[in-house]
PDB file of C-alpha atoms in Angstrom:
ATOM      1  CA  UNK A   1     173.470 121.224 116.155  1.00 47.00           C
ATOM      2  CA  UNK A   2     170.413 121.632 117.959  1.00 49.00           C
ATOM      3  CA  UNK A   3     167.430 119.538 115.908  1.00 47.00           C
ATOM      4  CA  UNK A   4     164.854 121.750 115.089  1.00 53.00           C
ATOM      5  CA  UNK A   5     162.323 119.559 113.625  1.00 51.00           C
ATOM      6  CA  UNK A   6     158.882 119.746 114.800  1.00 53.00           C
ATOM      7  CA  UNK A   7     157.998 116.945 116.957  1.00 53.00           C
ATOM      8  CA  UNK A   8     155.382 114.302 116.759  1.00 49.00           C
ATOM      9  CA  UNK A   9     152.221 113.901 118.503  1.00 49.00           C
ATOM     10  CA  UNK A  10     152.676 111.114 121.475  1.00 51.00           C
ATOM     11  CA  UNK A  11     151.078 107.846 119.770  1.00 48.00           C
ATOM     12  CA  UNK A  12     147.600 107.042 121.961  1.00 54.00           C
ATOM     13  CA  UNK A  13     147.331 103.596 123.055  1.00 62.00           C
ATOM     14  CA  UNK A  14     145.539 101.660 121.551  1.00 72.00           C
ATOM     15  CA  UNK A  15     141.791 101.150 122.671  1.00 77.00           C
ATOM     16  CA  UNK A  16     141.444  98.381 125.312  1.00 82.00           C
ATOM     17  CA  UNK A  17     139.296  95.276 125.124  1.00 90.00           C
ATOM     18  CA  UNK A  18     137.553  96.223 127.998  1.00 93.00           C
ATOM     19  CA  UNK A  19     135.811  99.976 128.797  1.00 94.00           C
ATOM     20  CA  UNK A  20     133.442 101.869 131.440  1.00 94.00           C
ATOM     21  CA  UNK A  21     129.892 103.375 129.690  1.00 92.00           C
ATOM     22  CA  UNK A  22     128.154 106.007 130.978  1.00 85.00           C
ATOM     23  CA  UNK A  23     124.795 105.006 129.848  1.00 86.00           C
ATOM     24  CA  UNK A  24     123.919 101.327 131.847  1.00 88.00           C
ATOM     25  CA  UNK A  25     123.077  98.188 131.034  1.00 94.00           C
ATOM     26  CA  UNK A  26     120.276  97.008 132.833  1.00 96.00           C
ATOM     27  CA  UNK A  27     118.389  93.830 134.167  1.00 96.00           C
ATOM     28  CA  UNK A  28     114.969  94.651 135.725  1.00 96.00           C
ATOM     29  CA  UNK A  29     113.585  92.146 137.793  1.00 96.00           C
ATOM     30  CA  UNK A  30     110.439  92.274 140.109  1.00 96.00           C
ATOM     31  CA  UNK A  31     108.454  90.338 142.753  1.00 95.00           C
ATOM     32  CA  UNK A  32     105.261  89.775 143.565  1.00 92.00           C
ATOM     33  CA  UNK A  33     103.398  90.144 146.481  1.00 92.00           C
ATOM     34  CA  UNK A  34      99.548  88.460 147.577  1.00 89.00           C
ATOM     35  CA  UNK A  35      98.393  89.755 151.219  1.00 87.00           C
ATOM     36  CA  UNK A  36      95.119  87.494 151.397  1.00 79.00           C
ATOM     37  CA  UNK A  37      96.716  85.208 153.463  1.00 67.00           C
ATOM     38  CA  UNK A  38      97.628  87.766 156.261  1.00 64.00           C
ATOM     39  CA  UNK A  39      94.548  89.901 155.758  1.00 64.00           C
ATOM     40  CA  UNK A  40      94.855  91.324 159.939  1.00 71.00           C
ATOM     41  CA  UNK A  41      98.686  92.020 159.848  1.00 79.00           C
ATOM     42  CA  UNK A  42      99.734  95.583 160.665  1.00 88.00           C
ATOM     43  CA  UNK A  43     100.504  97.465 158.008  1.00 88.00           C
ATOM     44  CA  UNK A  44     104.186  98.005 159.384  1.00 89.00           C
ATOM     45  CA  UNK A  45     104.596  94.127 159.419  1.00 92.00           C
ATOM     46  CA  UNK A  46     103.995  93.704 155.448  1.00 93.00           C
ATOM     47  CA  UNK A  47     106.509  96.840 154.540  1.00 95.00           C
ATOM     48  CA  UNK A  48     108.849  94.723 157.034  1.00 95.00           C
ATOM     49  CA  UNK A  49     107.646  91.687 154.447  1.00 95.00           C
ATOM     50  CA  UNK A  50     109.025  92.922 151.565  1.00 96.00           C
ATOM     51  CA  UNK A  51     111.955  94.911 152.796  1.00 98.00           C
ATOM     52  CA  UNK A  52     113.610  91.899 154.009  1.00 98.00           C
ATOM     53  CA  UNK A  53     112.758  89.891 150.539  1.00 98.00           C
ATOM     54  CA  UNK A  54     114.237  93.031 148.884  1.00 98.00           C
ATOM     55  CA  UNK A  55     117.445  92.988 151.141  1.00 98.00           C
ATOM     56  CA  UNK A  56     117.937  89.415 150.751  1.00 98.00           C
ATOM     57  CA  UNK A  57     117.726  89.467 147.152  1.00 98.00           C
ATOM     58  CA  UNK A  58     120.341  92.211 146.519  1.00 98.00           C
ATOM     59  CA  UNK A  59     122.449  89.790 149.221  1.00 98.00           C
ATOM     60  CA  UNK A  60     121.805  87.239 147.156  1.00 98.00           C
ATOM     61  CA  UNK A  61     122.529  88.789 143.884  1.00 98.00           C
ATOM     62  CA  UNK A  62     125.935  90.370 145.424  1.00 98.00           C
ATOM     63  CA  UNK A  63     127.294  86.820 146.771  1.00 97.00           C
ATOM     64  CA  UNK A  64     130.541  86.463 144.663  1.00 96.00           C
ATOM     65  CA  UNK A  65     129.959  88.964 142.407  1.00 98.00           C
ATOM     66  CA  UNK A  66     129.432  92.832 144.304  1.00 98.00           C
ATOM     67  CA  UNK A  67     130.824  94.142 147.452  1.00 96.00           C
ATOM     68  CA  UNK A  68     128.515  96.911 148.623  1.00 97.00           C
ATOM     69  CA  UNK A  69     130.239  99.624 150.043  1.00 96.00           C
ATOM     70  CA  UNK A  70     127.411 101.553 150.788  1.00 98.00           C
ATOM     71  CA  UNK A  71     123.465 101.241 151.397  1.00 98.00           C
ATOM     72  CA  UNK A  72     121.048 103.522 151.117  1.00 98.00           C
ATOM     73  CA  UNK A  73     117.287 103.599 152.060  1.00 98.00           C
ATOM     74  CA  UNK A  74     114.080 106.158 151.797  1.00 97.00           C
ATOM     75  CA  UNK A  75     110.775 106.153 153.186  1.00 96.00           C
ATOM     76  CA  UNK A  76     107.772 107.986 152.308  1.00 95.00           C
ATOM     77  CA  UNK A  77     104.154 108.265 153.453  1.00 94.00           C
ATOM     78  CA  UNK A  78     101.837 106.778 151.508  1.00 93.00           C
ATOM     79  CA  UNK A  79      97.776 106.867 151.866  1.00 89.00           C
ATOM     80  CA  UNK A  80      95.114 103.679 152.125  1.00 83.00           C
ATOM     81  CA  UNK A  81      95.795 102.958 148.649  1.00 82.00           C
ATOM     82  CA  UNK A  82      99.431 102.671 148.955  1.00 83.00           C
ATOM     83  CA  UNK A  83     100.011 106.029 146.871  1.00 87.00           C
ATOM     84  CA  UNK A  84     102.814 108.265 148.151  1.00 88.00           C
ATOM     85  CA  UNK A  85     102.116 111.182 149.758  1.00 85.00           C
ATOM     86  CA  UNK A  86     103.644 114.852 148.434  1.00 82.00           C
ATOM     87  CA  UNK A  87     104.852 115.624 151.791  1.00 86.00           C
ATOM     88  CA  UNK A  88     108.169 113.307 153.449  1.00 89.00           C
ATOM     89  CA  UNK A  89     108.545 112.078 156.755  1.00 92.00           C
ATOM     90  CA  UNK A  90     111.287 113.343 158.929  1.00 93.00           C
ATOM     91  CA  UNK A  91     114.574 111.579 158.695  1.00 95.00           C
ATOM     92  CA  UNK A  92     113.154 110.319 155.321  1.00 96.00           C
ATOM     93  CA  UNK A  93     116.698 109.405 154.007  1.00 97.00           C
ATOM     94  CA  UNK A  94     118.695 107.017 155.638  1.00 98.00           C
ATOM     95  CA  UNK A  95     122.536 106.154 154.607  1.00 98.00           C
ATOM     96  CA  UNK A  96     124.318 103.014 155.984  1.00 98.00           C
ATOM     97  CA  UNK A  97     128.430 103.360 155.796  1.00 97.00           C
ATOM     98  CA  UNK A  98     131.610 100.967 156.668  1.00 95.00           C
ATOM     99  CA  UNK A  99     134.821 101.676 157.746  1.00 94.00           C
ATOM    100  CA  UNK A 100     135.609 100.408 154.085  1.00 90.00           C
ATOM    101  CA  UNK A 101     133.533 102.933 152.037  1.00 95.00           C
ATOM    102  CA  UNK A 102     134.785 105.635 149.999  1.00 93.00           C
ATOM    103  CA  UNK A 103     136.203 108.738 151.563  1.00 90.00           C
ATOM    104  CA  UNK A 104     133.684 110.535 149.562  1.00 89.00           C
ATOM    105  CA  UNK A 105     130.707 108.393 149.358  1.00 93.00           C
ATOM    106  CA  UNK A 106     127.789 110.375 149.809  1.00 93.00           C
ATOM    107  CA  UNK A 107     124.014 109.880 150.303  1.00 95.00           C
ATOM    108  CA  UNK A 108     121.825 110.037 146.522  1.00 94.00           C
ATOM    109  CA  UNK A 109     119.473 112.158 148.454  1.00 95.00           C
ATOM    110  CA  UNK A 110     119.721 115.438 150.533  1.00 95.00           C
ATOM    111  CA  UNK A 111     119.433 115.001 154.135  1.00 94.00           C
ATOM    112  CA  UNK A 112     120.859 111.810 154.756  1.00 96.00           C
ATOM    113  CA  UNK A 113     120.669 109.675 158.315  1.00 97.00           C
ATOM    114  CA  UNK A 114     123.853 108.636 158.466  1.00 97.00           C
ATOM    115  CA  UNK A 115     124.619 104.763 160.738  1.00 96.00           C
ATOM    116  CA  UNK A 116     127.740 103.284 160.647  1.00 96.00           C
ATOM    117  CA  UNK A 117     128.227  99.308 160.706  1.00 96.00           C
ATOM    118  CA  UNK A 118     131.805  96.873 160.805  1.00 95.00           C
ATOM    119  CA  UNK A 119     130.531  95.587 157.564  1.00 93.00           C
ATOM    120  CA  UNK A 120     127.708  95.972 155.335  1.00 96.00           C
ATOM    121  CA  UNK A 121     126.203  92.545 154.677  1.00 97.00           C
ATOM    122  CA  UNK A 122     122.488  90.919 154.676  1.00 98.00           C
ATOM    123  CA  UNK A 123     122.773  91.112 158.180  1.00 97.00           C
ATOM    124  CA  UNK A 124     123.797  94.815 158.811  1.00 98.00           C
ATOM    125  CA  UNK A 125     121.342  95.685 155.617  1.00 98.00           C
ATOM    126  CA  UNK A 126     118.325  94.012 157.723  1.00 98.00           C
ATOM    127  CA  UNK A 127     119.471  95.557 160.924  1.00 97.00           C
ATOM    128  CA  UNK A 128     119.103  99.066 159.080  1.00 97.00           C
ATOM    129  CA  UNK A 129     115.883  98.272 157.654  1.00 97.00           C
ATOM    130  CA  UNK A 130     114.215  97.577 161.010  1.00 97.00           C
ATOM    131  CA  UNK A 131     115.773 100.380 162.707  1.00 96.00           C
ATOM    132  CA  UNK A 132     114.085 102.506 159.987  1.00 96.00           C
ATOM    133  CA  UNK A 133     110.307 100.772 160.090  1.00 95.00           C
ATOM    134  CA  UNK A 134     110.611 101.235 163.660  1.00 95.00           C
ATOM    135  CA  UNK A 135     111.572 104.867 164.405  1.00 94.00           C
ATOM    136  CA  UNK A 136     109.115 106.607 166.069  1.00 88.00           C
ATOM    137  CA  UNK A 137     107.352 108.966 163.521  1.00 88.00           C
ATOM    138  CA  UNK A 138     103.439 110.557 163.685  1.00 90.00           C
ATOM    139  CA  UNK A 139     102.189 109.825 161.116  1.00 88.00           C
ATOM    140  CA  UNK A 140      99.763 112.389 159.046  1.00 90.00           C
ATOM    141  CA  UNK A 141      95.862 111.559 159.135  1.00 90.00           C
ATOM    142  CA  UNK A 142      95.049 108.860 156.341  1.00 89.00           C
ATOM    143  CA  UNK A 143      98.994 108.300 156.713  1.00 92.00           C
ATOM    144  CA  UNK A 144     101.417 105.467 156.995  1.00 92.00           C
ATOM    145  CA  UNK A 145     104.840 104.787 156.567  1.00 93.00           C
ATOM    146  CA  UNK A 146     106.485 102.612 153.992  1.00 95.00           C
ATOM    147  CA  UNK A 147     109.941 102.335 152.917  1.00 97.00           C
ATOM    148  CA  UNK A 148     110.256 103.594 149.088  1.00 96.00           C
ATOM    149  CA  UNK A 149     113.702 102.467 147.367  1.00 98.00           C
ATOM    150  CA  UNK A 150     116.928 100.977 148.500  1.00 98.00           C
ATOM    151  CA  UNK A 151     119.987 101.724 146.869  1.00 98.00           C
ATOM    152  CA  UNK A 152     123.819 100.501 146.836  1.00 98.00           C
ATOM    153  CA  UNK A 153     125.912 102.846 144.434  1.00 95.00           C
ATOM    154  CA  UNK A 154     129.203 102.471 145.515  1.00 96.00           C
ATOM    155  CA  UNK A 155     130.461  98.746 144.639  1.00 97.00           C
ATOM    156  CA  UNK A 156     133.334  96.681 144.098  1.00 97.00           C
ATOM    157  CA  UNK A 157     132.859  94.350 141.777  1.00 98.00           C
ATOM    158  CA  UNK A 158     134.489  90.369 140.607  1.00 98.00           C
ATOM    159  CA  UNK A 159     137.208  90.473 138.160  1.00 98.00           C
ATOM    160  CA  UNK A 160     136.665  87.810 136.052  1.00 97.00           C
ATOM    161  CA  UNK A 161     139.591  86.022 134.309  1.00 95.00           C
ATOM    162  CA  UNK A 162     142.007  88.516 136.304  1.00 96.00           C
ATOM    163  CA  UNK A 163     144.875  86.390 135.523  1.00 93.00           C
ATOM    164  CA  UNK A 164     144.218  87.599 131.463  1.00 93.00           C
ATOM    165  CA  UNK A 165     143.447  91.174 132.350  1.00 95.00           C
ATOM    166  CA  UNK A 166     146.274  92.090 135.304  1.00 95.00           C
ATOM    167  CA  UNK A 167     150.037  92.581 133.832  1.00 93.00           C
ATOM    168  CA  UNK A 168     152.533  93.602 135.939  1.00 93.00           C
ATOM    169  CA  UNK A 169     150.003  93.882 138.699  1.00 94.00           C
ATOM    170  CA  UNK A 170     148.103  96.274 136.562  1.00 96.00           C
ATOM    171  CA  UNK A 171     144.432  96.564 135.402  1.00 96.00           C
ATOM    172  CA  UNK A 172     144.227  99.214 132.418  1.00 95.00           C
ATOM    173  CA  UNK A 173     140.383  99.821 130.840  1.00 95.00           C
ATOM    174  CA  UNK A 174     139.482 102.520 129.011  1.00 95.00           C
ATOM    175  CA  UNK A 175     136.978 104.954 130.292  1.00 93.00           C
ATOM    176  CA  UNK A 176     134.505 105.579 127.332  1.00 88.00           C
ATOM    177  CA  UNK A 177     132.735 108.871 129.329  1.00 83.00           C
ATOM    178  CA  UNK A 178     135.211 110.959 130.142  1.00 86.00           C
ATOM    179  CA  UNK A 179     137.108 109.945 126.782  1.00 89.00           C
ATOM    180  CA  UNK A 180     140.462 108.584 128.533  1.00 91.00           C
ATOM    181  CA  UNK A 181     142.076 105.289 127.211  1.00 92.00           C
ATOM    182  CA  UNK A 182     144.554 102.818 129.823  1.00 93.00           C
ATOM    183  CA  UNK A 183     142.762 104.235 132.762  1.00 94.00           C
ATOM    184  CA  UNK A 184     144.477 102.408 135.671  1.00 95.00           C
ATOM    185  CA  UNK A 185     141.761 100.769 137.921  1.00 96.00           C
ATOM    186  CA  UNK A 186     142.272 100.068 141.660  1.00 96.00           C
ATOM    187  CA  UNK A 187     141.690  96.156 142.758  1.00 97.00           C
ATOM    188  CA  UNK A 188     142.779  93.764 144.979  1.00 96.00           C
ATOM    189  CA  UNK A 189     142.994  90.109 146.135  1.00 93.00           C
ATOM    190  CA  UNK A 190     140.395  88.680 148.748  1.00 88.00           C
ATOM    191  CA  UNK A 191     139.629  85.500 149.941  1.00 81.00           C
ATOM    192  CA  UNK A 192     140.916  83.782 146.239  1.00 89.00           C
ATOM    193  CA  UNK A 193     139.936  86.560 144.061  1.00 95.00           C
ATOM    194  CA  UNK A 194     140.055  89.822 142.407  1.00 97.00           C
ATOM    195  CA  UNK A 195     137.985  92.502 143.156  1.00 98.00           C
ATOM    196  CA  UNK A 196     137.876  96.604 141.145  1.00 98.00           C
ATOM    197  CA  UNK A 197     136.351 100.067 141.875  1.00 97.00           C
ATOM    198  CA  UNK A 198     135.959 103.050 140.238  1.00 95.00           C
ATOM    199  CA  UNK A 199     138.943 104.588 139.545  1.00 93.00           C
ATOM    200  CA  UNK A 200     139.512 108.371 140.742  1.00 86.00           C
ATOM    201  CA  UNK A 201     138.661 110.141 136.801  1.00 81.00           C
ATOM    202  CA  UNK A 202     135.050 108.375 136.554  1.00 86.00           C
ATOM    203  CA  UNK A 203     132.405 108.615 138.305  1.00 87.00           C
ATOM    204  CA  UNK A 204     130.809 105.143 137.298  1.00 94.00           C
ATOM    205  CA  UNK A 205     131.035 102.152 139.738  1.00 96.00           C
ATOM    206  CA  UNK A 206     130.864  98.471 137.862  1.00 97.00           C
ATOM    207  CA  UNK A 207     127.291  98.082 139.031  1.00 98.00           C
ATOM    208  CA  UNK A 208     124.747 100.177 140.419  1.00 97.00           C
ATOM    209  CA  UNK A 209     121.867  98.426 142.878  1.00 98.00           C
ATOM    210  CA  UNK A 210     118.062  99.682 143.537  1.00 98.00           C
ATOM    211  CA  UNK A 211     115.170  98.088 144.885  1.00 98.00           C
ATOM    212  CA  UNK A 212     112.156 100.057 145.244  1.00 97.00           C
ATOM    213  CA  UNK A 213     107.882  99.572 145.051  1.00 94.00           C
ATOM    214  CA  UNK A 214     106.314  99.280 141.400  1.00 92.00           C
ATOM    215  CA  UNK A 215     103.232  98.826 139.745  1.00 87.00           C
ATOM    216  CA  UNK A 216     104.181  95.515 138.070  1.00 86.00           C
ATOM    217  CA  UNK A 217     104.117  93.959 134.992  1.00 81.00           C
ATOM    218  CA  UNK A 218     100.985  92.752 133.549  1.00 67.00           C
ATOM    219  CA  UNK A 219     102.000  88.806 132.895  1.00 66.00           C
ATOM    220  CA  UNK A 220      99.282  86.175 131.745  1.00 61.00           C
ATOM    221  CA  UNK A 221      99.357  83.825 134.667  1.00 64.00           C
ATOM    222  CA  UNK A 222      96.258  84.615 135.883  1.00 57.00           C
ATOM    223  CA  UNK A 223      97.844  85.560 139.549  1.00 72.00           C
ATOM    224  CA  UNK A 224      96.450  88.600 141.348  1.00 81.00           C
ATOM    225  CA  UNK A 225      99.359  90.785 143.455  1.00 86.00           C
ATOM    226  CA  UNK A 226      98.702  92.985 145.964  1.00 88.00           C
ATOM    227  CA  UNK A 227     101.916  94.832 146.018  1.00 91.00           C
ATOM    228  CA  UNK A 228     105.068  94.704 143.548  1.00 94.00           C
ATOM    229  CA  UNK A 229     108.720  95.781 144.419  1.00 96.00           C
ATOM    230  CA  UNK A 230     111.551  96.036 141.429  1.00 97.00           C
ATOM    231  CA  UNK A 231     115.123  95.668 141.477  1.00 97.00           C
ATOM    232  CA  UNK A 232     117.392  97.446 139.266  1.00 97.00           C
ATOM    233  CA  UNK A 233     120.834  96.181 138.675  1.00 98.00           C
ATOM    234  CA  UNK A 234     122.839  98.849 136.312  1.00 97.00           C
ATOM    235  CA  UNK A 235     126.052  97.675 134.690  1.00 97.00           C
ATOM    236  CA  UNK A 236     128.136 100.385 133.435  1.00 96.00           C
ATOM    237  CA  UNK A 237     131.621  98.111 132.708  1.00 97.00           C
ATOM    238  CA  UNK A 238     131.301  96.004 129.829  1.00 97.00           C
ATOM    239  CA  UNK A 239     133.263  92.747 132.213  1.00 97.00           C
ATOM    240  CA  UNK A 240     130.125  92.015 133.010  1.00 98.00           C
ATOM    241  CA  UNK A 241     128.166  92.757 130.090  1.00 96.00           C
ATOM    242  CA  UNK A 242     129.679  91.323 127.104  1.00 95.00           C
ATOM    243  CA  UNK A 243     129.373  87.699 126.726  1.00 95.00           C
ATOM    244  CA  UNK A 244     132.053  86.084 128.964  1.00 96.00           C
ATOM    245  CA  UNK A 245     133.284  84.798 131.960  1.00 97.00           C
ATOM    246  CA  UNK A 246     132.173  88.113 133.462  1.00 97.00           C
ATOM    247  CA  UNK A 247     128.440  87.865 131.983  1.00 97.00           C
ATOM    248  CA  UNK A 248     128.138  84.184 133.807  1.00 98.00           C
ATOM    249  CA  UNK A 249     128.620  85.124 136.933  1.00 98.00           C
ATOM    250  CA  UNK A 250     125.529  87.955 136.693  1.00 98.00           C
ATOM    251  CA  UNK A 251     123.606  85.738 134.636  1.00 98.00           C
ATOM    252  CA  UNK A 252     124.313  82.890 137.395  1.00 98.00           C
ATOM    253  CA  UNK A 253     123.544  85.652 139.888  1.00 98.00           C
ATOM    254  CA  UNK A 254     120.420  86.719 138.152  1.00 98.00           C
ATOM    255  CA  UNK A 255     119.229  83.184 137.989  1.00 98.00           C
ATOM    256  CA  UNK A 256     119.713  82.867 142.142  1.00 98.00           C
ATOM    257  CA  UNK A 257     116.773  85.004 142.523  1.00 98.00           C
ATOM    258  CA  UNK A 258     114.451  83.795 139.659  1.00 97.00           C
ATOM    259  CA  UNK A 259     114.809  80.542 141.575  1.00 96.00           C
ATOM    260  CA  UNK A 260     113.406  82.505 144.361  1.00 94.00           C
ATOM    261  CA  UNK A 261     110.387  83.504 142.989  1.00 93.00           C
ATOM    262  CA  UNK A 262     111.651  86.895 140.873  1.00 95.00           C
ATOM    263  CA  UNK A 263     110.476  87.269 137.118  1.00 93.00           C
ATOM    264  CA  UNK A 264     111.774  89.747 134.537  1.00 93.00           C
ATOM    265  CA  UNK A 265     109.832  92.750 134.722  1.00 90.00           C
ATOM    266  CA  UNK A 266     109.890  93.208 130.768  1.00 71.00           C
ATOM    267  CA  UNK A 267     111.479  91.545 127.796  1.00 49.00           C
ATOM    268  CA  UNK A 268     114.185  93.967 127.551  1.00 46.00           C
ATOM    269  CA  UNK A 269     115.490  92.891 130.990  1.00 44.00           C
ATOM    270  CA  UNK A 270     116.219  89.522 130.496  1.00 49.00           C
ATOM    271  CA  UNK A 271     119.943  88.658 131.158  1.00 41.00           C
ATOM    272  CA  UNK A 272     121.243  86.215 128.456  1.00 38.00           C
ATOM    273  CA  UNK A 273     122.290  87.941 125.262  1.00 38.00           C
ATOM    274  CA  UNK A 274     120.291  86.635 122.448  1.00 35.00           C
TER     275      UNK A 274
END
């Protein structure tokens, strides 16, 4: 006899410790600049200044915890008071790529100058940024160039404690923004640990990376700054953002460049749960 009872709903799993947000997390750090000390450099030579502090710091802040896969970088014109201009330069949007990047990584902006590099590191990062200060560009009267934000959106990212979240050689999070529980995320084993990416149905890598020129924060330590720059670090998978193992290692990160003369640029940015 052929059962003709209606038949149940497929249970859902149940939710996962662990999840992908569509709204980040953020840290927002910034840096200082005083130019009284080098009152006769060329212009060019200070935006080479703090393009290489803002390089080494996201090198800094990636060492053991982010693999970029990609790095971005715009430039602007800016007038004598360092205010950008409405008009860009050409080849304004530059877009540095590896072997290992994404199949479809793609520039934020429109336009991109694409270079390709082995392997995107501090070194290959700096390499860009010089090649970009020095293209040959005419600049507008009352004109200069200046480099305006650095960004690295496709990452992979640390897996901490991967021995408690991999069974069966399989990482399963739940993927709060498009609504999908047990999403299984790609990773892999290098040099003693376990790295993750996006998987394929989001669109959110674990952390998003921009640097780019600010106004600063007004802090009572009687200093005077010439010129600020701001780093961004987004977190959009709660590994790293929930108190943990994960949430060391960017706190430990975080603290790297506050050693090196960073400061949070507001109270809401500072790293350590309360």
């Amino acid at each position: 006899m052929r059962d003709t009872r209606p038949s149940q709903p497929p249970v859902p799993p149940e939710p996962a410790e662990h999840y992908i947000f569509n709204d980040s997390q953020t840290i927002v750090l910034e840096r200082g600049f005083q130019w009284e000390s080098a009152p006769d450099r060329n212009p060019v030579e200070l935006e080479r200044v703090t393009a290489h502090c803002a390089v080494r710091a996201l090198a800094e802040l990636c060492e053991g915890l982010v693999r970029p896969m990609t790095f971005g970088v715009t430039r602007n014109w800016v007038d004598e008071h360092d205010w950008p201009a409405d008009d860009k330069p050409p080849r304004w949007n530059w877009f540095l790529t590896t072997p290992q990047s994404p199949p479809d990584a793609h520039a934020t902006y429109v336009d991109p100058q694409v270079m390709e590099t082995p392997m995107l590191d501090e070194r290959s990062m700096l390499t860009a940024v010089d090649r970009i200060l020095d293209d040959p560009c005419e600049a507008p009267e009352g004109k200069r160039m200046a480099w305006e934000e650095m960004r690295v959106d496709h990452t992979w990212a640390r897996l901490p404690e991967p021995a408690r979240h991999i069974a069966n050689d399989e990482l399963r999070i739940d993927d709060h923004d498009n609504k999908l529980r047990s999403v299984l995320i790609p990773h892999e084993h290098a040099h003693g640990c376990t790295w993750v990416t996006v998987p394929k149905p989001s669109v959110w890598y674990p952390f998003l990376l921009s640097v780019h020129k600010s106004l600063g924060t007004v802090y009572p330590d009687g200093l005077e700054y010439d010129e600020f720059i701001e780093m961004t670090i987004g977190v959009h998978w709660s590994f790293w953002w929930h108190p943990g193992e994960g949430r060391a290692m960017l706190d430990q990160a975080v603290d790297r460049l506050l050693q090196q003369g960073w400061r949070h640029a507001n109270p809401q940015s500072r790293s350590r749960s309360q």
